[in-house]
Coordinates of N, CA and C in Angstrom, one line a residue:
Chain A
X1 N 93.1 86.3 113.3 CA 92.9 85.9 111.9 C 91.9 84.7 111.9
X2 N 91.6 84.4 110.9 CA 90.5 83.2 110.7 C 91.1 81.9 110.5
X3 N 91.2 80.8 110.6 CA 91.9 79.5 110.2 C 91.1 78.7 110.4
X4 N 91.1 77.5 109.2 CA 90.2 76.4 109.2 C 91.8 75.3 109.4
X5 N 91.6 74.6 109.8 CA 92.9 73.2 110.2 C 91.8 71.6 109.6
X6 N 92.5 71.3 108.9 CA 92.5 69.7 108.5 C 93.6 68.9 108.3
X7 N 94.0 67.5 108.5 CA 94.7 67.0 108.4 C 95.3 66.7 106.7
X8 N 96.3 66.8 106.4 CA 96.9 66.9 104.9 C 96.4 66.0 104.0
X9 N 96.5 64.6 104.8 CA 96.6 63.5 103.6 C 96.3 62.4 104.7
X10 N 95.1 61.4 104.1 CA 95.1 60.2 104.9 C 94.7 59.2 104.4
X11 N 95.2 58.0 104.7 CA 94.7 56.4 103.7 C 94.2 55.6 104.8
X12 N 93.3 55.0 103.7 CA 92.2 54.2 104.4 C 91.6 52.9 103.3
X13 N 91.2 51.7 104.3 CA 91.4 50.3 103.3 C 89.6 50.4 102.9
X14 N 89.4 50.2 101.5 CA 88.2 49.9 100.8 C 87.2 49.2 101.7
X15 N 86.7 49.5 102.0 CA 85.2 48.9 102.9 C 85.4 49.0 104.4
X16 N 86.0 49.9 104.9 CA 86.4 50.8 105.8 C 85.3 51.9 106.4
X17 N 85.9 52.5 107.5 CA 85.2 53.9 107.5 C 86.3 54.4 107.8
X18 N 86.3 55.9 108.0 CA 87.1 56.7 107.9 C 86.5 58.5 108.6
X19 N 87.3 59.0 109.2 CA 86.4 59.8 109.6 C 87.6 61.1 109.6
X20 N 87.3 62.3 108.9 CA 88.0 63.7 108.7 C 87.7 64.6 109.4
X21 N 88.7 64.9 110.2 CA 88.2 66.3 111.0 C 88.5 67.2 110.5
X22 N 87.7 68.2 111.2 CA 87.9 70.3 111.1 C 87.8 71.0 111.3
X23 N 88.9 71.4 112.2 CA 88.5 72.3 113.3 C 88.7 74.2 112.5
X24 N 87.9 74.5 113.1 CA 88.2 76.3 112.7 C 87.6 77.6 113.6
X25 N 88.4 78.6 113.5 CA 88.4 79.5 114.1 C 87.8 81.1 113.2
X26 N 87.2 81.4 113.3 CA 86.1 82.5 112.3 C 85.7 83.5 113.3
X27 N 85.4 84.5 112.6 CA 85.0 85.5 113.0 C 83.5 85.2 112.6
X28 N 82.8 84.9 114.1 CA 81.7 84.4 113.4 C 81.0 83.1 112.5
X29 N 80.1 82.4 112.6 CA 79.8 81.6 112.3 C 78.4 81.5 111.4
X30 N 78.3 80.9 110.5 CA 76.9 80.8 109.9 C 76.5 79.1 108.8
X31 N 77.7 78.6 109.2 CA 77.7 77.2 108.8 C 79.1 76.6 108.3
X32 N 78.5 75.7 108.1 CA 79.9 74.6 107.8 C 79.8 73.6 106.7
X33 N 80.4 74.0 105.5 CA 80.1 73.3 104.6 C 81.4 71.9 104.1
X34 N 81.2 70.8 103.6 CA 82.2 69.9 103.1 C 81.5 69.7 101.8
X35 N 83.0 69.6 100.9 CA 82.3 69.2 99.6 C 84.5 68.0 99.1
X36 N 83.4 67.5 98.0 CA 84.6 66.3 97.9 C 84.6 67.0 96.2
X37 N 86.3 67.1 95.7 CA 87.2 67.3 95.3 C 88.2 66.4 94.4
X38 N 87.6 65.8 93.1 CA 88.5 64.5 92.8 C 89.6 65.4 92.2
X39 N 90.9 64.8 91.6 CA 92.2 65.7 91.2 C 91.3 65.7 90.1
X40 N 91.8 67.0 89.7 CA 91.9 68.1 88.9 C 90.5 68.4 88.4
X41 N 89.4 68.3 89.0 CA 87.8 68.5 88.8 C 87.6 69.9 90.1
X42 N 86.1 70.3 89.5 CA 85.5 71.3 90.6 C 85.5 70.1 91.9
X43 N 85.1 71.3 93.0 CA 84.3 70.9 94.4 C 83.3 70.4 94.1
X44 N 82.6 69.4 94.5 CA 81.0 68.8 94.2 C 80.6 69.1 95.7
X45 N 79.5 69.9 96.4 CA 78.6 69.8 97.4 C 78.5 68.5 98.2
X46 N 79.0 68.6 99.1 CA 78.3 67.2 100.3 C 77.3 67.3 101.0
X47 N 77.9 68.4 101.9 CA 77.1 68.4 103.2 C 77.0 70.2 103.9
X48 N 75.9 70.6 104.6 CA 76.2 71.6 105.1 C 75.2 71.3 106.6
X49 N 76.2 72.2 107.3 CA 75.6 71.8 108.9 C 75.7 73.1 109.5
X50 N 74.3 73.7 110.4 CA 74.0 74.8 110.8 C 74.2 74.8 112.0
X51 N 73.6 74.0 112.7 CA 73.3 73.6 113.9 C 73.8 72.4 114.4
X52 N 74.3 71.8 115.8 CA 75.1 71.4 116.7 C 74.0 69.7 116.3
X53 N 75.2 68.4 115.5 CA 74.4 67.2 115.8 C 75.3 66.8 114.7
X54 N 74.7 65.4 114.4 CA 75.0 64.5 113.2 C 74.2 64.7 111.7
X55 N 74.5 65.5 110.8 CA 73.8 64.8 109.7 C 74.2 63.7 108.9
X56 N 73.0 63.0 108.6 CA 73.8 61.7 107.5 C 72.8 61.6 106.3
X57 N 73.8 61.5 105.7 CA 73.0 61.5 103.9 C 73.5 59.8 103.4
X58 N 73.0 59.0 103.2 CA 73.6 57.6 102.9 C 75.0 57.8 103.0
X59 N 76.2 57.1 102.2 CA 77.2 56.7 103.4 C 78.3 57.7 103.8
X60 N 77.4 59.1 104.1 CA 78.1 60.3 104.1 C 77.1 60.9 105.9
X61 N 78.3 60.7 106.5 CA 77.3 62.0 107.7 C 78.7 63.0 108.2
X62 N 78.1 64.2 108.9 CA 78.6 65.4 109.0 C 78.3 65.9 109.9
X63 N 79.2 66.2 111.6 CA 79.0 66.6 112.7 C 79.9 67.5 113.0
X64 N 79.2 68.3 113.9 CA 79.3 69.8 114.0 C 78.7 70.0 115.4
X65 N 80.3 70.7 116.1 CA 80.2 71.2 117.8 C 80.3 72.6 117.4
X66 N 79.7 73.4 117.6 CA 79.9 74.9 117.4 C 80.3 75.4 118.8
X67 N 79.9 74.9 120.1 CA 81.1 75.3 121.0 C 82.3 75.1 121.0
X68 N 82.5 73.5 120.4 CA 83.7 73.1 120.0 C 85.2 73.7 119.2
X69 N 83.9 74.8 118.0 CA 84.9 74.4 116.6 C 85.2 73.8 115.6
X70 N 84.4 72.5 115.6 CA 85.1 71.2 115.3 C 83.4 70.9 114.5
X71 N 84.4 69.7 113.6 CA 83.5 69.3 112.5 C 84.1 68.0 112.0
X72 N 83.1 67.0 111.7 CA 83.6 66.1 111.2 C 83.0 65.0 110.0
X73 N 83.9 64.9 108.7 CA 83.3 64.2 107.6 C 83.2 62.6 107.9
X74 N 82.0 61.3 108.1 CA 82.3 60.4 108.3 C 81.8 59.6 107.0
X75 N 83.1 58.9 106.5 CA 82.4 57.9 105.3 C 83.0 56.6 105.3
X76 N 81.5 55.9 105.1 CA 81.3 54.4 105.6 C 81.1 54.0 104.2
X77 N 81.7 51.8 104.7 CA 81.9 51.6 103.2 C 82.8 52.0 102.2
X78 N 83.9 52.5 102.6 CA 84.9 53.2 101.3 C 85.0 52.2 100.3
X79 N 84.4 53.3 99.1 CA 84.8 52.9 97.6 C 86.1 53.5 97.4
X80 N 86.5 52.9 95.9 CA 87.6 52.7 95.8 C 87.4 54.7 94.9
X81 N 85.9 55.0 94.3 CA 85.8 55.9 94.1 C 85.8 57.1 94.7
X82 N 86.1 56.8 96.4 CA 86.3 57.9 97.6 C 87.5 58.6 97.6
X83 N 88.8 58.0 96.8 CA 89.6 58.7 96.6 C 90.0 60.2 96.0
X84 N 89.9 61.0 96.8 CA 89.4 62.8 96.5 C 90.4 63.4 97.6
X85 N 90.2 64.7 97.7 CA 90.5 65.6 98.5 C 88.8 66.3 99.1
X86 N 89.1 66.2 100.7 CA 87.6 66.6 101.2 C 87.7 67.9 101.4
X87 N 87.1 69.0 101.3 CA 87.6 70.4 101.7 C 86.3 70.7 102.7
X88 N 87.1 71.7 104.1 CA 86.0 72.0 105.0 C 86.0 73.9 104.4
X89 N 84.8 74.1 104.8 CA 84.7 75.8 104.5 C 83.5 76.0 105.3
X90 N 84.1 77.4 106.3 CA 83.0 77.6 107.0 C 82.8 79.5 106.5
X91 N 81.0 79.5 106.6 CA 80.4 80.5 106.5 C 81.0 81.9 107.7
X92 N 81.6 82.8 107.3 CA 81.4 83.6 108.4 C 80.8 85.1 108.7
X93 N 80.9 85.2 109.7 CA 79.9 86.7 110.2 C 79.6 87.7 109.3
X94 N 80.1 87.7 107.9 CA 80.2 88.7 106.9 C 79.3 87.5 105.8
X95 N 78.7 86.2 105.9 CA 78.9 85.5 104.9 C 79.7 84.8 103.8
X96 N 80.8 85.5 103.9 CA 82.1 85.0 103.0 C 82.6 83.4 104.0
X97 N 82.6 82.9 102.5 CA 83.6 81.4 102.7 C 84.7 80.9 103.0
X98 N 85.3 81.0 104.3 CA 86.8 80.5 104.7 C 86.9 79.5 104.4
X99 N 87.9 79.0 103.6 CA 88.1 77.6 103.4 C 89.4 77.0 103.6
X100 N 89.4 75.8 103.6 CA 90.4 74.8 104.6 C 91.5 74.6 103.6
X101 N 92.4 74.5 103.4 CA 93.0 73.7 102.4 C 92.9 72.1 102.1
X102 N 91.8 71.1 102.5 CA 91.9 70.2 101.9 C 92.4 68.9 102.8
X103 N 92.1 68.1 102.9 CA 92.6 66.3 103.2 C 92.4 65.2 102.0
X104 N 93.8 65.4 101.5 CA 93.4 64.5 100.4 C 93.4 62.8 101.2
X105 N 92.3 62.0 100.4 CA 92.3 60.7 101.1 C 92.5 59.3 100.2
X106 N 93.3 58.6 100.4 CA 93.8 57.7 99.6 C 93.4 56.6 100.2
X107 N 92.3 55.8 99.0 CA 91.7 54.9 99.4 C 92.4 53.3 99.0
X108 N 93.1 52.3 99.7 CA 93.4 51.5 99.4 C 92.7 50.5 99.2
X109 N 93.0 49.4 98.5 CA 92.0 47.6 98.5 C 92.4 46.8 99.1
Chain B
X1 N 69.2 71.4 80.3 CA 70.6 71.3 81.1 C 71.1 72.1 82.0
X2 N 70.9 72.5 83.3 CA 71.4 73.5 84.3 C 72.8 73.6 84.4
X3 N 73.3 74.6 84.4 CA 75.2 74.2 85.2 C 75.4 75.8 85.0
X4 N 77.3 75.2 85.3 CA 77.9 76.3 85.0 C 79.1 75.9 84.3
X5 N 79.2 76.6 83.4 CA 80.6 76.3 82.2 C 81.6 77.0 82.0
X6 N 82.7 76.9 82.1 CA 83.8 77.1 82.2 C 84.6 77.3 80.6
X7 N 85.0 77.9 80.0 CA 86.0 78.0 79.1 C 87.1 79.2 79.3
X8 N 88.7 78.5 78.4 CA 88.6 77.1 78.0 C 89.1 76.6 79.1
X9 N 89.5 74.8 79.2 CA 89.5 73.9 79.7 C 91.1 74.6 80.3
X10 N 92.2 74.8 79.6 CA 93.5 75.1 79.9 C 93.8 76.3 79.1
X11 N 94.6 77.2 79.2 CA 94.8 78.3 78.6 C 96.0 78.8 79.2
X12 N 96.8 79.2 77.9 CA 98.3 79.3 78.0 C 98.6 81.0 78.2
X13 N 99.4 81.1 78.9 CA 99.9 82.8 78.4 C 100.6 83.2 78.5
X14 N 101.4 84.3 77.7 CA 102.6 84.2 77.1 C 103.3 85.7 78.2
X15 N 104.3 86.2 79.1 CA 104.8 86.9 79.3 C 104.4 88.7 78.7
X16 N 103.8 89.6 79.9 CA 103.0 90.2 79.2 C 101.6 91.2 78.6
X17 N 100.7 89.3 78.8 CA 99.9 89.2 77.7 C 98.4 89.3 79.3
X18 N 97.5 89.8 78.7 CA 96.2 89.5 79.1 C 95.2 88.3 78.9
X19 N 94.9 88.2 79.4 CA 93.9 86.6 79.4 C 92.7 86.8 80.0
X20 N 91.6 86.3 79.6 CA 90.3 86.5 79.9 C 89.8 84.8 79.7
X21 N 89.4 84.4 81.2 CA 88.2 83.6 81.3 C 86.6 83.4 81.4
X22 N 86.4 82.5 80.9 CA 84.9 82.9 80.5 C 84.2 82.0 81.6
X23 N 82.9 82.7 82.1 CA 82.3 81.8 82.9 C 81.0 82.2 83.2
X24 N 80.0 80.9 82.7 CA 78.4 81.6 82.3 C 77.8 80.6 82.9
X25 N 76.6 81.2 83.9 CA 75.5 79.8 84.2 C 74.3 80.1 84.1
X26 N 73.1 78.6 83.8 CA 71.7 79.2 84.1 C 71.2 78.7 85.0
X27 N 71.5 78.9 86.0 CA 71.0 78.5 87.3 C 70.1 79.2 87.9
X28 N 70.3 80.7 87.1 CA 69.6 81.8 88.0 C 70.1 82.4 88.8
X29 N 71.3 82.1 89.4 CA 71.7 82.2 90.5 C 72.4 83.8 90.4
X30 N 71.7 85.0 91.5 CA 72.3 86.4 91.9 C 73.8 86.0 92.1
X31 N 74.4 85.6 92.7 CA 76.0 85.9 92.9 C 76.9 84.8 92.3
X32 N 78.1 85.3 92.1 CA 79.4 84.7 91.3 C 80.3 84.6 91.9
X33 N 81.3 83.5 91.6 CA 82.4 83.8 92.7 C 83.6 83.3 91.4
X34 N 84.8 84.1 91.6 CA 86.0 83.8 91.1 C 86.9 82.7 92.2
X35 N 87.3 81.8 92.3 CA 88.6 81.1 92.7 C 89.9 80.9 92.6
X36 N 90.9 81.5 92.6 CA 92.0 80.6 92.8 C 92.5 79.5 93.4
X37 N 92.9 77.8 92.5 CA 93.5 77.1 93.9 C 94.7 76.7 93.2
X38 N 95.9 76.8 94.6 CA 96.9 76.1 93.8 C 97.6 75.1 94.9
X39 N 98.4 74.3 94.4 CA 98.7 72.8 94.9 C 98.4 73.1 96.9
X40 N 97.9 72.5 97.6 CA 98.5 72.1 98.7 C 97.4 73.2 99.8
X41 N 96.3 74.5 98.6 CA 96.2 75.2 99.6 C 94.6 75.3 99.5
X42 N 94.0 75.8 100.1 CA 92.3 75.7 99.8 C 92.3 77.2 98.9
X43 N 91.1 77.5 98.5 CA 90.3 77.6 97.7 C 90.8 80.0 97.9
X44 N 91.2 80.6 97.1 CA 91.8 81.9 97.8 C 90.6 82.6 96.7
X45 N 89.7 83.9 97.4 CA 88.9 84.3 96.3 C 89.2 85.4 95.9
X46 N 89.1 85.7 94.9 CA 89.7 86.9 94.1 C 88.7 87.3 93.9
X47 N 87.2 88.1 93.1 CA 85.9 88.6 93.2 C 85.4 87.9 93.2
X48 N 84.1 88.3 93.9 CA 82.7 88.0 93.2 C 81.5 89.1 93.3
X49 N 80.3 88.8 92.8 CA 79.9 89.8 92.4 C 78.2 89.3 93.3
X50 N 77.2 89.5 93.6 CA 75.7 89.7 94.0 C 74.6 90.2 93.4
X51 N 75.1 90.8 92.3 CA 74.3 91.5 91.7 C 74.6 92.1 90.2
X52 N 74.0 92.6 89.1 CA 74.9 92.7 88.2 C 75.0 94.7 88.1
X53 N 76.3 94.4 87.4 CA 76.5 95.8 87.0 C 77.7 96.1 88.7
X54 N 77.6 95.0 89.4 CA 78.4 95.3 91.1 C 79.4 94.0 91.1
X55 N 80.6 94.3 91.9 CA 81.4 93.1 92.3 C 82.3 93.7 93.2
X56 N 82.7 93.5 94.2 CA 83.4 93.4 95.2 C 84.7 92.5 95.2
X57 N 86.1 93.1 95.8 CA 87.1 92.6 95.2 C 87.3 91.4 96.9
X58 N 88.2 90.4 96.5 CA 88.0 89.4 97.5 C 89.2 89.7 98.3
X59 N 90.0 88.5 98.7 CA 91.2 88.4 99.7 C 93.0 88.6 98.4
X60 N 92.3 88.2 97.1 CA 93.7 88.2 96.1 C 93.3 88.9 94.4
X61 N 92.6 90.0 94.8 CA 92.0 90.6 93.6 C 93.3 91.0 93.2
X62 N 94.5 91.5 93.4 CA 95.4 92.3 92.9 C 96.1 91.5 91.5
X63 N 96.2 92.2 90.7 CA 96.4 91.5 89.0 C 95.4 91.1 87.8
X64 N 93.8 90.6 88.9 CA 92.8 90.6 87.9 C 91.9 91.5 88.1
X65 N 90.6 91.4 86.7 CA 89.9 92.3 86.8 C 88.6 91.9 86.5
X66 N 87.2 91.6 86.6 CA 86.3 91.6 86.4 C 85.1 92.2 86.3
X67 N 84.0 91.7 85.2 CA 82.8 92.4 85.0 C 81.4 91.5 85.0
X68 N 80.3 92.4 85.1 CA 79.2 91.2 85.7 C 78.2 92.0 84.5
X69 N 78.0 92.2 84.0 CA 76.9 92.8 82.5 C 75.9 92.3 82.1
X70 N 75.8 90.6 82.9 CA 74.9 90.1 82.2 C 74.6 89.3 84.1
X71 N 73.4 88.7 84.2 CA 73.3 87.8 85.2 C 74.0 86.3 85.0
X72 N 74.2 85.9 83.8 CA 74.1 84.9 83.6 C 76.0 84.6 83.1
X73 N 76.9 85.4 83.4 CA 77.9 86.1 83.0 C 79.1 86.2 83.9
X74 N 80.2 86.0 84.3 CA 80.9 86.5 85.0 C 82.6 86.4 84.6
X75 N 82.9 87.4 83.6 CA 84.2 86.6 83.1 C 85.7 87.5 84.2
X76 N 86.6 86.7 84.4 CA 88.1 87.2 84.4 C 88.8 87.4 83.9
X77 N 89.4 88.8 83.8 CA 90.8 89.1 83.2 C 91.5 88.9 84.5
X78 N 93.4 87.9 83.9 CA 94.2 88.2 84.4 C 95.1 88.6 83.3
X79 N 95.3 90.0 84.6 CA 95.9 91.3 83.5 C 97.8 90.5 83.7
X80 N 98.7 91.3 83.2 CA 99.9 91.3 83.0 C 100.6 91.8 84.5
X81 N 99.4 92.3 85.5 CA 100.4 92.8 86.1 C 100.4 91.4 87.6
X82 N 99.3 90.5 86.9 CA 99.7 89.2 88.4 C 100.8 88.3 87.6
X83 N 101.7 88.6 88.6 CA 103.1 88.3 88.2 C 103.3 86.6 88.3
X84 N 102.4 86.0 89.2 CA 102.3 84.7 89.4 C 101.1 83.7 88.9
X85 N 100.9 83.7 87.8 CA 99.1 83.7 87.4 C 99.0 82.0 87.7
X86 N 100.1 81.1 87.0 CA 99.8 79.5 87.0 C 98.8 79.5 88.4
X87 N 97.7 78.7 87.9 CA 97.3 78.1 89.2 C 95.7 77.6 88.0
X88 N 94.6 76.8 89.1 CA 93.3 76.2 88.7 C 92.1 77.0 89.1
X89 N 91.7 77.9 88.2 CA 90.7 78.9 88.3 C 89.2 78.3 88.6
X90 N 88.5 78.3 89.2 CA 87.3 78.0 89.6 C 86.6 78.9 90.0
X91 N 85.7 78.7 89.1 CA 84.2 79.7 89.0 C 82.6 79.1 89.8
X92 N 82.3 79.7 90.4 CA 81.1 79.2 91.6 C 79.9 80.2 91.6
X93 N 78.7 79.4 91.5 CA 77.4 80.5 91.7 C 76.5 80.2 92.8
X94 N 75.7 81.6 93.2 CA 74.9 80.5 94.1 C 73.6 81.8 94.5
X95 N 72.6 81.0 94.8 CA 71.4 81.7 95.1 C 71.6 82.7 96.4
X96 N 71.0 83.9 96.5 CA 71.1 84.2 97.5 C 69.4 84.4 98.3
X97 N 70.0 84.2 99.5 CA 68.5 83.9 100.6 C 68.7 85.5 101.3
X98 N 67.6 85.0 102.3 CA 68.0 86.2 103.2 C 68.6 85.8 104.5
X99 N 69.3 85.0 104.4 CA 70.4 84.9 105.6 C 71.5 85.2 104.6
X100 N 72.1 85.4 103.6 CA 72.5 86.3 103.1 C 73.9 85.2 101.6
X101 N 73.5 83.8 102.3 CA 74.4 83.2 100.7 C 73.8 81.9 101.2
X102 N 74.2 81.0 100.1 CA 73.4 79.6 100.2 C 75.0 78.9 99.6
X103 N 74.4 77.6 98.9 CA 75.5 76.7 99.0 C 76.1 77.4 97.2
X104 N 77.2 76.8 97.3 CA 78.0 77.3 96.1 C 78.1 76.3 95.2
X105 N 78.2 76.3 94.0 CA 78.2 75.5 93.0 C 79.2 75.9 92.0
X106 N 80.4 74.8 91.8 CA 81.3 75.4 90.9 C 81.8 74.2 89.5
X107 N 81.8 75.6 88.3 CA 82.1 75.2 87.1 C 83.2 74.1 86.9
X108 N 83.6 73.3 86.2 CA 84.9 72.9 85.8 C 86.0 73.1 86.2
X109 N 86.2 74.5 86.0 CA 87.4 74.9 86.4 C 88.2 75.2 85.5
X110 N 89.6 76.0 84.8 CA 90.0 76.5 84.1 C 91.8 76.4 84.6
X111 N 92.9 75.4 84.0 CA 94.0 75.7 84.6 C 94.3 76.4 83.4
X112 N 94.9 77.8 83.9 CA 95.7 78.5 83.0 C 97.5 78.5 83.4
X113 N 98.1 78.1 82.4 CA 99.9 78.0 82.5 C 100.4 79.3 81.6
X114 N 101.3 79.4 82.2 CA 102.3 80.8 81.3 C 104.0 80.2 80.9
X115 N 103.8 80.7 79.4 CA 104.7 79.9 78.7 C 105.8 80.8 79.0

């Protein structure tokens, strides 16, 4: 079967970094997407990573071992507005989006 | 104004009864996606569609029903027969390439409750 794994729930102090993993198992691969999730709003788009490295978009980067599996959301500077749920979802061999259940992150001051 | 909209915001329904959500974008965008999420679990898809007049049923189609008539169009019925409907409906569009889907973009969102 396919499974994406993230950790449930994690807190982190305001001007911090913080870094989410996510590992998954697919039939197939075609990317890895993260998008942040405030309660009770859509997914908003973060990041998508095709290829094996670090992307960074200001205080958002996104790394990706595709030998690995593994993926990871890093965010620097935590605002107090970073408190969300991050969702990982990866593309697979059919194009359909597996998706993670979520790391909600609770940002303290 | 570009997006995708969602109506309505919450929608109640009564033991029974059929329900239809509405979900329209001008993005341009060829394909549609239906969502279910509920507390604790990621994102479970019930159809979407690539093309109009076509839709393909997902991993939890069973209870709803959908039509694609327009491009800019993609509404849900949940019929009477999904026995567990409460949950946060999310509706998503997205361009297609020829590696075969791009990134997804999703409406508002829609919590429907049953009285």
């Amino acid at each position: 079967g396919q499974n994406i794994d993230q950790p449930t729930e994690m807190t982190a102090t305001e001007g911090a970094i913080v870094q989410i993993n996510c590992t998954y198992q697919t039939s197939g691969f075609n990317g890895l997407f993260w998008y942040q999730q405030h309660a009770g709003e859509a997914p908003t788009f973060l990041s998508y990573n095709v290829l094996d490295g670090l992307e960074e978009k200001g205080r958002f980067s996104s790394f990706l071992s595709r030998s690995k599996g593994y993926s990871y959301l890093l965010l620097k500077e935590l605002q107090m507005k970073d408190s969300a749920s991050y969702l990982c979802a990866v593309l697979d061999s059919n194009y359909q989006l597996i998706w993670g259940a979520g790391t909600k992150l609770i940002i303290k001051p | 104004d570009g997006g995708i909209t969602q109506s309505p915001k919450y929608l109640f329904r009564k033991e029974g009864q059929n329900v239809t959500l509405s979900c329209e974008q001008n993005l341009n965008h060829d394909a549609m996606y239906w969502y279910r999420q509920d507390p604790g679990q990621g994102l479970r898809l019930i159809y979407y569609s690539q093309i109009v007049n076509d839709f393909q049923k997902g991993d939890i189609a069973e209870g709803y029903s959908v039509s694609r008539e327009k491009k800019e169009s993609f509404p849900l019925t949940v019929t009477s027969a999904q026995k567990n409907p409460t949950a946060f409906y999310l509706c998503a569009s997205s361009p297609l390439t020829s590696g075969g889907q791009e990134t997804q973009y999703f409406g508002p969102g829609t919590r429907l409750l049953v009285l």
